[in-house]
Each structure stands twice: as C-alpha cells, then as structure tokens.
CSV table of C-alpha atoms and ligand atoms in Angstrom, one decimal:
chain,number,residue,atom,x,y,z
F,1257,MET,CA,4.7,-34.3,-8.7
F,1258,THR,CA,3.8,-30.8,-9.8
F,1259,ASN,CA,0.8,-30.7,-7.5
F,1260,LEU,CA,2.9,-31.9,-4.6
F,1261,ALA,CA,5.5,-29.2,-5.3
F,1262,GLY,CA,2.8,-26.6,-5.4
F,1263,LYS,CA,1.5,-27.7,-2.1
F,1264,ILE,CA,4.9,-27.6,-0.4
F,1265,ILE,CA,5.5,-24.1,-1.8
F,1266,ARG,CA,2.1,-22.8,-0.6
F,1267,GLY,CA,2.7,-24.4,2.8
F,1268,GLY,CA,6.0,-22.6,3.0
F,1269,LEU,CA,4.5,-19.3,2.1
F,1270,ALA,CA,1.7,-19.7,4.7
F,1271,ALA,CA,4.3,-20.5,7.4
F,1272,ALA,CA,6.3,-17.5,6.3
F,1273,PHE,CA,3.3,-15.3,6.4
F,1274,GLY,CA,2.4,-16.5,9.9
F,1275,PHE,CA,5.9,-15.7,11.1
F,1276,MET,CA,5.7,-12.2,9.6
F,1277,ALA,CA,2.3,-11.6,11.1
F,1278,GLY,CA,3.8,-12.6,14.4
F,1279,GLN,CA,6.7,-10.1,13.9
F,1280,PHE,CA,4.2,-7.4,13.1
F,1281,LEU,CA,2.3,-8.0,16.4
F,1282,ALA,CA,5.5,-8.2,18.3
F,1283,ALA,CA,6.5,-4.8,17.0
F,1284,GLY,CA,3.5,-3.3,18.8
F,1285,ALA,CA,2.0,-1.6,15.8
F,1286,GLN,CA,-1.7,-1.3,16.0
F,1287,ALA,CA,-3.2,-1.9,12.6
F,1288,ALA,CA,-7.0,-1.9,12.6
F,1289,ASP,CA,-9.3,-3.2,9.9
F,1290,TYR,CA,-11.9,-0.9,8.4
F,1291,ASP,CA,-15.3,-1.4,6.8
F,1292,VAL,CA,-17.1,1.2,4.7
F,1293,GLY,CA,-20.2,0.1,2.7
F,1294,SER,CA,-19.2,-3.2,1.0
F,1295,ILE,CA,-15.5,-2.5,1.2
F,1296,HIS,CA,-13.2,-4.1,3.8
F,1297,ILE,CA,-9.7,-2.7,4.4
F,1298,ALA,CA,-7.2,-5.0,6.2
F,1299,GLN,CA,-3.6,-4.5,7.5
F,1300,PRO,CA,-2.9,-0.9,6.5
F,1301,TRP,CA,0.8,0.0,6.9
F,1302,ALA,CA,3.2,2.6,5.7
F,1303,ARG,CA,7.0,2.7,5.3
F,1304,ALA,CA,9.3,5.0,7.2
F,1305,THR,CA,11.1,7.4,5.0
F,1306,PRO,CA,14.7,8.7,5.2
F,1307,LYS,CA,15.4,12.3,6.2
F,1308,GLY,CA,14.8,14.6,3.3
F,1309,ALA,CA,12.5,12.3,1.3
F,1310,SER,CA,9.7,14.1,-0.5
F,1311,THR,CA,7.4,11.2,-0.9
F,1312,GLY,CA,6.2,8.3,1.2
F,1313,ALA,CA,4.1,5.2,0.6
F,1314,ALA,CA,1.4,3.3,2.3
F,1315,TYR,CA,-0.1,-0.1,1.7
F,1316,MET,CA,-3.2,-2.2,2.6
F,1317,THR,CA,-5.5,-5.0,1.4
F,1318,ILE,CA,-8.9,-3.9,0.0
F,1319,THR,CA,-11.8,-6.3,-0.6
F,1320,ASN,CA,-15.0,-5.5,-2.4
F,1321,ASN,CA,-17.7,-7.7,-0.8
F,1322,GLY,CA,-20.4,-6.0,-2.9
F,1323,THR,CA,-22.0,-6.8,-6.2
F,1324,VAL,CA,-20.7,-3.8,-8.3
F,1325,PRO,CA,-17.2,-2.5,-9.0
F,1326,ASP,CA,-16.0,0.3,-6.9
F,1327,ARG,CA,-13.1,2.8,-7.4
F,1328,VAL,CA,-10.9,4.3,-4.7
F,1329,THR,CA,-8.9,7.5,-4.7
F,1330,CYS,CA,-7.0,9.1,-1.9
F,1331,GLU,CA,-8.5,12.5,-0.9
F,1332,SER,CA,-6.0,13.7,1.7
F,1333,SER,CA,-3.5,12.7,4.2
F,1334,ASP,CA,-1.9,14.4,7.3
F,1335,ALA,CA,1.5,13.3,5.9
F,1336,GLY,CA,1.8,15.3,2.8
F,1337,ALA,CA,0.3,18.0,0.6
F,1338,GLN,CA,-1.1,15.5,-1.7
F,1339,CYS,CA,-2.3,11.9,-1.5
F,1340,GLN,CA,-2.5,9.8,-4.7
F,1341,ILE,CA,-2.8,6.1,-5.7
F,1342,HIS,CA,0.1,5.0,-7.9
F,1343,SER,CA,0.7,1.9,-9.9
F,1344,MET,CA,4.2,0.7,-10.9
F,1345,THR,CA,5.3,-1.0,-14.0
F,1346,MET,CA,8.7,-2.1,-15.4
F,1347,GLU,CA,9.3,-0.3,-18.7
F,1348,GLY,CA,12.6,-0.8,-20.5
F,1349,GLY,CA,14.3,-1.9,-17.3
F,1350,VAL,CA,13.2,1.1,-15.4
F,1351,MET,CA,10.6,1.0,-12.7
F,1352,LYS,CA,8.0,3.7,-13.3
F,1353,MET,CA,5.1,4.8,-11.3
F,1354,ARG,CA,2.2,7.0,-12.2
F,1355,PRO,CA,-1.2,7.9,-10.7
F,1356,VAL,CA,-4.0,5.5,-11.4
F,1357,GLU,CA,-6.4,7.4,-13.6
F,1358,GLY,CA,-9.9,7.7,-12.4
F,1359,GLY,CA,-9.2,5.7,-9.2
F,1360,LEU,CA,-8.2,2.1,-8.5
F,1361,GLU,CA,-10.9,-0.3,-9.5
F,1362,ILE,CA,-11.9,-3.2,-7.2
F,1363,LYS,CA,-14.2,-5.6,-8.9
F,1364,PRO,CA,-17.0,-7.3,-6.9
F,1365,GLY,CA,-15.8,-10.3,-4.9
F,1366,LYS,CA,-12.1,-9.3,-5.5
F,1367,THR,CA,-9.3,-8.4,-3.2
F,1368,ILE,CA,-6.4,-6.1,-4.2
F,1369,THR,CA,-3.2,-5.9,-2.1
F,1370,LEU,CA,-1.3,-2.7,-2.2
F,1371,LYS,CA,2.3,-3.6,-1.5
F,1372,PRO,CA,5.8,-2.4,-2.3
F,1373,SER,CA,6.8,-2.4,-5.9
F,1374,THR,CA,3.2,-2.6,-7.1
F,1375,VAL,CA,0.2,-0.4,-6.3
F,1376,HIS,CA,0.6,2.0,-3.4
F,1377,VAL,CA,-0.8,5.1,-1.7
F,1378,MET,CA,1.7,7.9,-2.3
F,1379,PHE,CA,2.1,10.9,0.0
F,1380,VAL,CA,3.6,13.7,-2.1
F,1381,ASP,CA,5.4,16.7,-0.6
F,1382,LEU,CA,5.9,15.1,2.8
F,1383,LYS,CA,5.6,17.6,5.7
F,1384,GLN,CA,8.1,15.6,7.7
F,1385,PRO,CA,9.7,12.1,7.4
F,1386,LEU,CA,7.4,9.1,8.2
F,1387,GLN,CA,8.8,7.8,11.5
F,1388,GLN,CA,8.8,4.1,12.4
F,1389,GLY,CA,6.4,3.3,15.2
F,1390,LYS,CA,4.1,6.3,14.5
F,1391,MET,CA,0.9,6.5,12.5
F,1392,VAL,CA,-0.1,8.3,9.4
F,1393,LYS,CA,-3.6,9.0,8.4
F,1394,ALA,CA,-5.2,9.1,5.0
F,1395,THR,CA,-8.8,9.7,3.8
F,1396,LEU,CA,-9.8,7.3,1.1
F,1397,LYS,CA,-12.8,7.9,-1.1
F,1398,PHE,CA,-14.7,5.0,-2.7
F,1399,GLU,CA,-17.0,6.0,-5.5
F,1400,LYS,CA,-19.8,3.8,-4.2
F,1401,ALA,CA,-18.9,2.9,-0.6
F,1402,GLY,CA,-18.1,6.4,0.6
F,1403,THR,CA,-15.2,7.9,2.5
F,1404,VAL,CA,-13.1,6.3,5.2
F,1405,GLU,CA,-10.2,7.6,7.3
F,1406,VAL,CA,-7.5,5.0,7.6
F,1407,GLU,CA,-4.6,5.0,10.1
F,1408,TYR,CA,-1.4,3.4,8.8
F,1409,PRO,CA,1.2,2.2,11.4
F,1410,ILE,CA,4.7,3.0,10.1
F,1411,ALA,CA,7.1,0.1,9.6
F,1412,ALA,CA,10.9,0.3,9.1
F,1413,ILE,CA,12.5,2.0,6.1
F,1414,GLY,CA,12.6,-0.4,3.3
F,1415,ALA,CA,10.3,-2.9,5.0
F,1416,ALA,CA,8.9,-5.4,2.5
F,1417,VAL,CA,6.0,-6.3,4.7
F,1418,PRO,CA,4.8,-4.8,8.0
F,1419,GLY,CA,7.2,-5.3,10.9
F,1420,VAL,CA,10.0,-6.9,8.9
F,1421,PRO,CA,13.2,-4.8,8.4
F,1422,ALA,CA,14.9,-4.2,5.1
F,1423,GLY,CA,16.5,-7.2,3.5
F,1424,GLY,CA,13.4,-9.3,3.9
F,1425,GLY,CA,13.9,-10.9,0.5
F,1426,THR,CA,11.6,-9.0,-1.9
F,1427,MET,CA,12.7,-6.3,-4.3
F,1428,MET,CA,13.4,-3.0,-2.6
F,1429,MET,CA,12.9,0.4,-4.0
F,1430,GLU,CA,15.1,2.4,-1.7
F,1431,GLY,CA,14.1,6.0,-1.3
F,1432,HIS,CA,11.0,5.5,-3.3
F,1433,GLY,CA,11.4,8.1,-5.9
F,1434,GLY,CA,15.1,8.4,-6.1
F,1435,MET,CA,15.6,5.5,-8.4
F,1436,MET,CA,12.3,5.8,-10.2
F,1437,GLN,CA,11.1,8.1,-12.9
F,1438,MET,CA,7.8,9.7,-12.3
F,1439,LYS,CA,5.6,11.0,-15.1
F,1440,PRO,CA,4.5,14.6,-14.8
F,1441,GLN,CA,1.0,14.6,-13.5
F,1442,HIS,CA,-0.4,18.0,-14.4
G,1727,LIG,CU1,4.3,6.4,-6.0
C-alpha cells in the first residue's frame, strides 16, 4: 500500500516535471549545459526582479562526476557588483540567508540542485533589474574543476521553476530580500 502510494506520487511528479520542461522550451529560453573538469552543470536559470530590487538570484543543478569533493564559489557576474552563493534556513519562523562559507561543497557522485527557497547564486547590488527573456552571466569557480562562465536565461518574477509563472505551487519569496533578513557579511 505504502509502496504503491509512493509510486503514484513519483509518477505524478515526473509528469509534472515533464510538463514544466515543456513550458520551459516553449518559452524560448536557451539554457545550455556546461562541463568543466568532472563537474556538470544543467538547467541554469535566473529569476526576473522587480524594479528597484537590489539583489537577484540564479539557480542550476550541479553534478560532481569525479572521485573527490569539490567546492564552488561565484567569482563575478555581469548582473551585479558582487556574486555570492547563499543558503537559506528557517530560523524562528523567519527565512534567513547567508553566504556559504568556503564555497558550496559537492561530494563525488552527488548532485545539488540550487532552487528557490534553498541554495542560490545571489547577485548583490544589481546594476539593473533582471529582465525576463534575457540572459545573465556568472563566472563560477570550482576549487578542483576550474572556472566556467554560465549563462542563465531569466524566467518570470517569482517563477518557482524555469518558465512557470508565479503561483506555480511552491513557496515564494517575493522580492528576495524584502521579507528576509540577511546577516552582515563583512
Ligand atoms: Cu541570497
């Protein structure tokens, strides 16, 4: 009974994902995959920001196909003055985010998905709003695998997954920064 329920749920998720992937393609965004050393980066995307926002976020899936752990940091981006990798945690009912110290670790054979409300690439001090349909670039530096420049197609404001408009069903963090507290970094 439990197993059957599990299968049905997984099947439903797979179908939903297929649908979302279709939406993504239909939107015309061109997300490429990237390989650098033993690292594979899939489906990079960013979220459009409202006018006046000072920060923006980008997401992707990172797989370490190597035999040793690697760590990634964001070196720079054309979107903002600084590029950081942040993690988010719920503390006392408040969502907090802070830079990942020493880089985000990806263990050998593991995949990490950066997505809204979890780990994300954060562009700080945006030069201009991130506009849906455009691209934003960031240079990621892996301790072992080296450096790679990734282009993130920009999805709608509040998109939960690429190509799906706000209200897609998962938790939203509108404004990304407005409702959250950020620990001083320096
Ligand atoms: Cu952040």
